Coordinates of C-alpha atoms and ligand atoms in Angstrom, one line a residue:
X86 CA -19.8 25.5 -2.5
X87 CA -16.1 26.2 -1.9
X88 CA -16.3 24.8 1.5
X89 CA -17.8 21.5 0.4
X90 CA -15.3 18.7 -0.1
X91 CA -16.4 16.4 -2.8
X92 CA -14.6 13.1 -3.4
X93 CA -14.0 11.4 -6.7
X94 CA -17.0 9.6 -8.4
X95 CA -17.7 6.1 -7.2
X96 CA -15.6 6.7 -4.1
X97 CA -15.8 3.9 -1.5
X98 CA -17.5 4.9 1.7
X99 CA -17.2 1.9 3.9
X100 CA -15.9 0.1 6.8
X101 CA -13.7 -2.9 7.8
X102 CA -13.7 -5.8 10.2
X103 CA -12.3 -9.2 10.2
X104 CA -13.5 -12.8 10.7
X105 CA -11.7 -13.4 14.0
X106 CA -12.8 -10.1 15.5
X107 CA -16.6 -10.3 14.5
X108 CA -17.8 -13.8 13.7
X109 CA -17.2 -15.7 16.9
X110 CA -15.6 -19.1 16.7
X111 CA -18.9 -21.1 16.2
X112 CA -18.4 -24.3 14.2
X113 CA -14.9 -23.6 13.1
X114 CA -13.0 -26.8 12.3
X115 CA -9.7 -25.4 13.6
X116 CA -8.4 -23.1 16.3
X117 CA -6.3 -20.0 15.4
X118 CA -3.4 -18.8 17.6
X119 CA -5.8 -16.5 19.3
X120 CA -8.4 -19.2 20.1
X121 CA -5.5 -21.2 21.6
X122 CA -3.9 -18.3 23.4
X123 CA -7.1 -17.4 25.1
X124 CA -7.5 -21.0 26.2
X125 CA -4.1 -21.0 27.9
X126 CA -3.9 -17.4 29.1
X127 CA -7.3 -15.7 29.4
X128 CA -6.0 -13.0 31.7
X129 CA -3.9 -11.7 28.8
X130 CA -7.2 -10.3 27.4
X131 CA -9.1 -7.3 28.7
X132 CA -11.7 -8.4 31.2
X133 CA -10.9 -11.9 30.1
X134 CA -13.1 -11.5 27.1
X135 CA -11.9 -13.9 24.4
X136 CA -12.7 -14.6 20.7
X137 CA -15.5 -17.1 21.2
X138 CA -18.5 -15.0 20.5
X139 CA -17.1 -11.6 19.6
X140 CA -19.9 -9.7 17.9
X141 CA -21.8 -12.8 16.9
X142 CA -21.5 -12.0 13.1
X143 CA -21.6 -15.8 12.5
X144 CA -25.3 -15.7 13.6
X145 CA -26.4 -12.2 13.0
X146 CA -24.7 -11.4 9.6
X147 CA -28.1 -10.7 8.0
X148 CA -29.2 -8.1 10.4
X149 CA -25.8 -6.7 10.6
X150 CA -25.3 -6.2 6.9
X151 CA -28.8 -4.7 6.8
X152 CA -27.6 -2.1 9.3
X153 CA -24.5 -1.4 7.2
X154 CA -26.8 -0.6 4.3
X155 CA -29.0 1.6 6.6
X156 CA -26.0 3.7 7.5
X157 CA -25.2 4.2 3.8
X158 CA -22.0 2.1 3.3
X159 CA -21.3 1.1 -0.2
X160 CA -18.3 -1.2 0.5
X161 CA -17.3 -3.5 3.4
X162 CA -14.2 -5.5 4.2
X163 CA -14.0 -8.6 6.3
X164 CA -11.7 -11.6 6.2
X165 CA -12.2 -15.3 5.4
X166 CA -10.8 -17.2 8.3
X167 CA -8.4 -20.0 7.3
X168 CA -9.6 -21.9 10.3
X169 CA -13.2 -21.7 9.2
X170 CA -13.0 -22.2 5.5
X171 CA -10.5 -25.0 5.3
X172 CA -11.2 -28.5 6.7
X173 CA -7.9 -30.1 5.6
X174 CA -5.1 -27.7 6.1
X175 CA -2.7 -29.7 4.1
X176 CA -4.8 -30.1 0.9
X177 CA -6.9 -27.0 1.2
X178 CA -10.2 -28.9 1.1
X179 CA -13.0 -26.7 2.3
X180 CA -15.3 -27.3 5.3
X181 CA -18.9 -27.5 4.2
X182 CA -20.2 -25.1 6.9
X183 CA -17.4 -22.7 6.2
X184 CA -18.4 -22.6 2.5
X185 CA -22.0 -22.2 3.3
X186 CA -21.3 -19.3 5.7
X187 CA -19.0 -17.3 3.5
X188 CA -21.3 -17.8 0.5
X189 CA -24.2 -16.5 2.5
X190 CA -22.1 -13.5 3.8
X191 CA -21.0 -12.6 0.3
X192 CA -24.4 -13.0 -1.3
X193 CA -26.1 -11.0 1.5
X194 CA -23.5 -8.2 1.1
X195 CA -24.0 -7.9 -2.6
X196 CA -27.8 -8.0 -2.3
X197 CA -27.6 -5.1 0.0
X198 CA -25.8 -3.2 -2.8
X199 CA -22.4 -3.2 -0.8
X200 CA -19.2 -4.2 -2.5
X201 CA -17.5 -7.0 -0.6
X202 CA -13.7 -6.7 -0.1
X203 CA -12.3 -10.1 1.2
X204 CA -9.1 -10.3 3.0
X205 CA -7.3 -13.7 3.5
X206 CA -5.2 -13.3 6.7
X207 CA -5.8 -11.1 9.7
X208 CA -3.3 -12.4 12.2
X209 CA -5.2 -15.7 12.4
X210 CA -2.8 -18.5 11.8
X211 CA -4.2 -22.0 12.5
X212 CA -2.4 -23.1 15.8
X213 CA -1.7 -26.5 14.4
X214 CA 0.5 -24.9 11.7
X215 CA 2.5 -23.1 14.4
X216 CA 2.9 -26.3 16.5
X217 CA 3.8 -28.5 13.5
X218 CA 5.9 -26.2 11.4
X219 CA 6.7 -23.0 13.3
X220 CA 4.0 -21.0 11.5
X221 CA 5.3 -18.2 9.2
X222 CA 8.9 -19.3 9.9
X223 CA 8.2 -22.2 7.5
X224 CA 8.0 -22.1 3.7
X225 CA 5.8 -25.1 3.8
X226 CA 3.1 -22.9 5.6
X227 CA 3.5 -20.5 2.7
X228 CA 2.4 -23.3 0.3
X229 CA -0.5 -24.2 2.6
X230 CA -1.6 -20.6 2.6
X231 CA -1.6 -20.6 -1.2
X232 CA -3.9 -23.7 -1.2
X233 CA -6.3 -22.0 1.2
X234 CA -6.3 -18.9 -1.1
X235 CA -6.8 -21.0 -4.2
X236 CA -9.8 -22.7 -2.5
X237 CA -11.3 -19.2 -1.6
X238 CA -10.7 -17.9 -5.2
X239 CA -12.4 -20.9 -6.7
X240 CA -15.4 -20.8 -4.4
X241 CA -16.0 -17.1 -4.3
X242 CA -14.1 -15.4 -7.2
X243 CA -17.2 -15.3 -9.4
X244 CA -18.7 -12.7 -7.0
X245 CA -15.8 -11.2 -5.0
X246 CA -13.9 -8.7 -7.2
X247 CA -11.6 -7.2 -4.6
X248 CA -9.3 -9.4 -2.6
X249 CA -6.4 -8.7 -0.3
X250 CA -3.8 -11.2 0.8
X251 CA -2.8 -9.9 4.3
X252 CA -3.9 -7.3 6.8
X253 CA -1.0 -5.5 8.4
X254 CA 1.6 -8.2 7.8
X255 CA 4.3 -6.3 9.7
X256 CA 2.2 -6.8 12.9
X257 CA 2.9 -10.6 12.5
X258 CA 6.6 -9.8 12.6
X259 CA 6.3 -7.3 15.4
X260 CA 3.7 -9.0 17.6
X261 CA 4.7 -12.6 17.2
X262 CA 8.5 -12.3 16.9
X263 CA 9.8 -9.0 18.3
X264 CA 7.7 -7.2 20.8
X265 CA 5.6 -9.9 22.4
X266 CA 2.1 -8.7 21.9
X267 CA 0.8 -11.7 20.0
X268 CA 1.2 -15.4 20.6
X269 CA 3.7 -17.1 20.5
X270 CA 5.5 -14.0 21.8
X271 CA 8.9 -15.1 20.5
X272 CA 11.7 -12.6 20.8
X273 CA 14.1 -13.5 18.0
X274 CA 15.3 -10.9 15.4
X275 CA 16.7 -13.5 13.0
X276 CA 13.4 -15.4 13.0
X277 CA 11.5 -12.2 12.7
X278 CA 13.3 -11.3 9.5
X279 CA 12.7 -14.8 8.0
X280 CA 9.0 -14.4 8.8
X281 CA 9.1 -11.0 7.1
X282 CA 10.4 -12.5 4.0
X283 CA 8.1 -15.6 4.1
X284 CA 5.0 -13.4 4.5
X285 CA 6.0 -11.3 1.6
X286 CA 6.6 -14.5 -0.3
X287 CA 3.2 -15.8 0.7
X288 CA 1.5 -12.6 -0.5
X289 CA 3.2 -12.6 -3.8
X290 CA 2.6 -16.4 -4.3
X291 CA -1.1 -15.9 -3.8
X292 CA -1.2 -13.1 -6.2
X293 CA 0.6 -15.3 -8.8
X294 CA -2.0 -18.0 -8.2
X295 CA -4.8 -15.4 -8.5
X296 CA -3.5 -14.5 -12.0
X297 CA -2.8 -18.1 -13.1
X298 CA -6.4 -18.9 -12.3
X299 CA -7.6 -16.1 -14.5
X300 CA -9.4 -14.1 -11.9
X301 CA -8.0 -10.9 -13.3
X302 CA -9.6 -11.6 -16.6
X303 CA -12.9 -11.9 -14.8
X304 CA -12.5 -8.4 -13.5
X305 CA -10.9 -9.4 -10.2
X306 CA -8.3 -7.3 -8.5
X307 CA -5.9 -8.2 -5.7
X308 CA -4.0 -6.1 -3.2
X309 CA -2.5 -6.0 0.3
X310 CA -3.5 -4.0 3.4
X311 CA -0.6 -2.3 5.1
X312 CA -0.5 -0.2 8.2
X313 CA 1.7 2.7 7.1
X314 CA 2.9 4.6 10.0
X315 CA 5.1 7.4 8.5
X316 CA 8.3 7.8 10.6
X317 CA 8.9 11.5 11.5
X318 CA 12.3 12.5 12.8
X319 CA 12.6 14.5 16.0
X320 CA 14.6 17.1 14.3
X321 CA 16.3 17.8 10.9
X322 CA 19.7 16.7 12.2
X323 CA 21.3 14.1 9.9
X324 CA 21.3 11.5 12.6
X325 CA 17.5 11.9 13.4
X326 CA 16.7 11.9 9.7
X327 CA 18.8 8.7 9.1
X328 CA 17.2 7.0 12.1
X329 CA 13.7 7.8 10.7
X330 CA 14.7 6.5 7.3
X331 CA 15.8 3.2 8.8
X332 CA 12.6 2.8 10.9
X333 CA 10.6 3.5 7.7
X334 CA 12.5 0.8 5.9
X335 CA 11.9 -1.7 8.6
X336 CA 8.2 -1.0 9.3
X337 CA 6.8 0.4 6.2
X338 CA 8.9 -0.2 3.1
X339 CA 9.7 -3.8 4.1
X340 CA 6.2 -4.7 2.8
X341 CA 5.4 -1.7 0.7
X342 CA 8.4 -2.0 -1.6
X343 CA 8.0 -5.7 -2.4
X344 CA 4.2 -5.3 -2.8
X345 CA 4.3 -2.5 -5.2
X346 CA 7.8 -2.5 -6.8
X347 CA 8.6 -6.3 -6.4
X348 CA 11.8 -5.8 -4.4
X349 CA 13.0 -5.0 -0.8
X350 CA 14.5 -1.7 0.0
X351 CA 18.3 -1.9 -0.6
X352 CA 19.1 -0.2 2.6
X353 CA 17.2 -2.9 4.6
X354 CA 18.9 -5.7 2.8
X355 CA 22.3 -4.1 3.3
X356 CA 21.8 -3.7 7.1
X357 CA 20.4 -7.2 7.5
X358 CA 23.4 -8.6 5.7
X359 CA 25.8 -6.6 7.7
X360 CA 24.2 -7.8 10.9
X361 CA 24.1 -11.4 9.8
X362 CA 20.2 -11.6 10.0
X363 CA 19.3 -11.7 6.4
X364 CA 16.7 -14.2 5.5
X365 CA 17.2 -17.3 3.5
X366 CA 15.7 -17.3 0.1
X367 CA 16.2 -18.7 -3.4
X368 CA 16.4 -17.0 -6.8
X369 CA 13.1 -18.5 -7.7
X370 CA 11.4 -17.1 -4.6
X371 CA 12.8 -13.8 -5.3
X372 CA 11.4 -14.0 -8.8
X373 CA 7.9 -14.8 -7.3
X374 CA 8.1 -11.6 -5.2
X375 CA 9.4 -9.6 -8.1
X376 CA 6.4 -10.6 -10.3
X377 CA 3.7 -10.9 -7.6
X378 CA 3.1 -7.1 -7.2
X379 CA -0.4 -5.8 -6.3
X380 CA -3.2 -4.2 -8.3
X381 CA -4.0 -1.8 -5.5
X382 CA -3.1 -1.0 -2.0
X383 CA -5.0 -0.6 1.2
X384 CA -3.6 1.7 3.8
X385 CA -4.5 1.5 7.5
X386 CA -3.6 4.7 9.3
X387 CA -4.0 5.4 12.9
X388 CA -0.9 7.0 14.2
X389 CA 2.5 8.3 13.2
X390 CA 5.8 7.0 14.4
X391 CA 8.2 9.5 16.0
X392 CA 11.9 8.7 15.9
X393 CA 15.2 9.9 17.1
X394 CA 18.8 8.8 16.7
X395 CA 19.8 6.0 18.9
X396 CA 21.0 7.2 22.2
X397 CA 24.3 5.8 23.5
X398 CA 23.7 3.2 26.1
X399 CA 20.2 2.5 25.1
X400 CA 21.0 -0.9 23.5
X401 CA 19.1 -3.8 25.1
X402 CA 19.7 -7.4 25.9
X403 CA 17.1 -8.9 23.6
X404 CA 19.7 -9.8 20.9
X405 CA 19.4 -8.3 17.4
X406 CA 16.5 -5.9 17.1
X407 CA 15.6 -3.3 14.4
X408 CA 15.7 -0.9 17.4
X409 CA 19.4 -1.1 17.2
X410 CA 19.1 1.8 14.6
X411 CA 16.7 4.2 16.2
X412 CA 14.8 5.1 19.4
X413 CA 11.2 5.9 19.5
X414 CA 10.7 9.5 20.3
X415 CA 8.0 10.7 22.8
X416 CA 7.2 14.1 21.4
X417 CA 6.3 16.6 24.0
X418 CA 2.8 18.2 23.5
X419 CA 1.6 15.6 21.0
X420 CA -2.1 15.1 20.7
X421 CA -3.2 11.9 22.1
X422 CA -6.1 9.5 22.1
X423 CA -5.9 8.6 25.8
X424 CA -7.8 5.4 25.6
X425 CA -5.8 3.7 22.9
X426 CA -2.6 5.6 23.8
X427 CA -2.1 6.5 20.2
X428 CA -1.1 9.9 18.9
X429 CA -3.6 11.7 16.7
X430 CA -2.0 13.3 13.7
X431 CA -4.4 13.8 10.7
X432 CA -1.8 15.4 8.5
X433 CA -0.2 12.1 7.9
X434 CA -3.1 11.2 5.6
X435 CA -1.8 13.9 3.2
X436 CA 1.8 12.7 3.6
X437 CA 0.8 9.1 2.9
X438 CA -1.1 10.2 -0.3
X439 CA 1.8 12.2 -1.6
X440 CA 4.3 9.5 -0.8
X441 CA 2.2 6.9 -2.8
X442 CA 1.8 9.5 -5.7
X443 CA 5.5 10.3 -5.9
X444 CA 7.3 7.2 -4.9
X445 CA 4.9 4.3 -5.6
X446 CA 3.9 5.0 -9.1
X447 CA 0.6 6.6 -8.0
X448 CA -0.9 3.1 -7.7
X449 CA -4.7 3.0 -7.0
X450 CA -5.1 2.8 -3.2
X451 CA -7.7 3.4 -0.5
X452 CA -7.8 4.0 3.2
X453 CA -8.6 0.6 4.5
X454 CA -8.7 1.5 8.2
X455 CA -8.8 4.7 10.1
X456 CA -10.6 5.2 13.4
X457 CA -10.7 6.1 17.0
X458 CA -11.1 3.6 19.9
X459 CA -12.8 5.0 22.9
X460 CA -13.5 3.5 26.2
X461 CA -16.7 3.9 28.2
X462 CA -18.9 5.3 25.4
X463 CA -22.0 4.7 27.4
X464 CA -21.4 7.9 29.1
X465 CA -22.2 9.7 25.9
X466 CA -25.7 8.2 25.5
X467 CA -28.5 10.7 25.1
X468 CA -32.1 10.6 26.0
X469 CA -33.1 8.6 22.9
X470 CA -30.4 6.0 23.7
X471 CA -28.0 7.1 21.0
X472 CA -24.3 7.5 21.6
X473 CA -23.3 10.9 20.7
X474 CA -19.7 10.3 19.4
X475 CA -19.0 13.8 18.2
X476 CA -15.3 13.3 19.0
X477 CA -15.3 10.4 16.3
X478 CA -17.0 12.5 13.7
X479 CA -14.5 15.3 14.2
X480 CA -11.6 12.7 14.0
X481 CA -12.9 11.4 10.7
X482 CA -13.5 14.9 9.2
X483 CA -10.0 16.1 10.1
X484 CA -8.5 13.0 8.5
X485 CA -10.7 13.2 5.4
X486 CA -9.8 16.8 4.9
X487 CA -6.1 15.9 4.6
X488 CA -7.0 13.0 2.4
X489 CA -9.0 15.2 0.2
X490 CA -6.1 17.5 -0.1
X491 CA -3.9 14.6 -1.3
X492 CA -6.5 13.6 -3.8
X493 CA -6.8 17.0 -5.2
X494 CA -3.2 17.1 -5.7
X495 CA -3.4 14.0 -7.8
X496 CA -3.1 11.0 -5.4
X497 CA -5.0 8.1 -6.8
X498 CA -7.1 7.3 -3.8
X499 CA -10.4 5.6 -4.4
X500 CA -12.0 5.1 -1.0
X501 CA -12.2 5.5 2.7
X502 CA -12.9 2.7 5.1
X503 CA -13.1 3.2 8.8
X504 CA -12.4 0.8 11.4
X505 CA -15.0 -0.6 12.1
X506 CA -18.8 -0.8 11.2
X507 CA -20.0 -2.6 14.4
X508 CA -18.1 -2.5 17.7
X509 CA -15.8 -5.5 17.5
X510 CA -13.2 -7.5 19.4
X511 CA -9.8 -5.9 19.4
X512 CA -7.4 -8.8 20.2
X513 CA -6.0 -8.4 23.7
X514 CA -7.9 -5.2 24.2
X515 CA -11.0 -7.2 23.6
X516 CA -14.0 -4.8 23.9
X517 CA -12.2 -2.2 26.0
X518 CA -12.2 0.5 23.3
X519 CA -15.1 0.8 20.8
X520 CA -14.6 1.9 17.3
X521 CA -17.9 1.3 15.6
X522 CA -20.6 3.4 13.8
X523 CA -22.9 0.8 15.6
X524 CA -22.7 0.0 19.2
X525 CA -23.0 -3.4 20.6
X526 CA -24.3 -4.2 24.1
X527 CA -22.2 -7.3 25.1
X528 CA -24.9 -8.5 27.4
X529 CA -28.1 -8.2 25.4
X530 CA -26.4 -8.4 21.9
X531 CA -28.5 -5.3 21.1
X532 CA -27.0 -3.1 18.3
X533 CA -27.7 0.6 18.0
X534 CA -26.5 3.2 15.5
X535 CA -24.4 5.9 17.0
X536 CA -24.4 9.5 15.9
X537 CA -21.4 8.9 13.6
X538 CA -23.4 6.2 11.8
X539 CA -26.0 8.8 10.9
X540 CA -23.2 11.1 9.9
X541 CA -21.5 8.7 7.6
X542 CA -24.8 8.1 5.8
X543 CA -25.1 11.7 4.8
X544 CA -21.4 11.8 3.7
X545 CA -21.9 8.8 1.6
X546 CA -25.1 10.1 0.0
X547 CA -23.4 13.4 -0.7
X548 CA -20.0 11.9 -1.7
X549 CA -18.6 14.5 0.7
X550 CA -19.2 17.0 3.4
X551 CA -18.7 20.6 4.6
X552 CA -15.2 21.5 5.9
X553 CA -14.9 21.7 9.6
X554 CA -14.8 25.4 9.9
X555 CA -18.1 25.9 8.1
X556 CA -20.0 23.4 10.1
X557 CA -22.9 24.3 12.1
Ligands
GAL765 C1 -5.5 -2.4 13.5 C2 -6.0 -3.8 13.1 C3 -7.5 -4.2 13.4 C4 -7.9 -3.5 14.7 C5 -7.5 -2.0 14.8 C6 -7.9 -1.3 16.1 O1 -4.2 -2.3 13.7 O2 -5.9 -4.1 11.8 O3 -7.5 -5.5 13.5 O4 -7.7 -4.2 15.8 O5 -6.1 -2.0 14.7 O6 -7.4 -1.7 17.2

């Protein structure tokens, strides 16, 4: 009895994907920055596998959702692609086939007894909006995003009760404007900070519209999905601690504070002002951010950030960068996922839970992504053709144990979603690392449930599991 970890009643046991990573680009009226990038630079993608087909969800959503039900998931997040739903990007007029498709997905999800959680932006800006306006650098694009969101709310708000505005918005800033891992690979700190502001403004403006449309009164809730990577200092020296606080302000609080508290961290604003890279904003826009706070929070957690004080001489020639204030710290002996190159540190689940409880009003939140990408899983196939991914089960259990501890100490967490239900396309890593409960054979399109898929079913049915040490 003592060794069984039971989660709160009604706990979400689910999994997440996104439109651009699962649907394939079939019949989309517009191209996203990823569709375009693949066209001009296919070698930037692992094995040159692009976003054209991905996991074929556009065609196989019925079978796929039935499989999600089969493995016991009670909730599922995906995203509505701006480039699929909207025909006219300026007016927000919908595309007929886009409407048909998302209606079908939502209805099918619900008829399988699964709660749909719909996200509105997962790095998939329409390329035209970058070419015409500079994408998220532009406040006009913020307005167009609100029109898209409004169309989605009006079409699907009667059935979708959980919405999120952005997935990992800091990744837009990092990938597109600082560290060159997403198209257009611009390196420009000042633009990056304007984008950071504009995306916060876009999220808050969409939340405002959601409330104006009365979706809250119909039982709808709206949140945001943030990748919180707690910044741990190398040591307890004042310099290392200060460096970790600044990294935290840049990469976590820069979205978390506006989303939950309605304002940016003072420290961040102060540094940006001092360095002459503060964004341009109006009093009215600040007010929208102030009022457009979320109903709930989704937290993606994969890895921590380790930080040390800036070392003399380590300044670079990229112009102004947040890295001016800290260095990343390569901690000796850290536990690694060698395939993804990410540290594994389950205790951060607890730290996140307590941080939200103590510093963010104990707002309702859920883990919206957590997972382990592994390359070459075919080598774990047993005689019955099932991938025995025990490493993944262990990974989930370890993280869940810390999450449970946070919950039992009062943190208001209502669910746990893994990344991802069915192996999907991971941006430039394409299909290199697999994360799913369900494997996809890229050649035959055959889908098979892994051992972890059977495991999650039991966990979901029991609303918990036995602690690691007690396991057979
Ligand atoms: C997350 C992202 C997902 C997925 C995952 C695994 O950061 O939200 O889209 O790619 O990483 O790579």
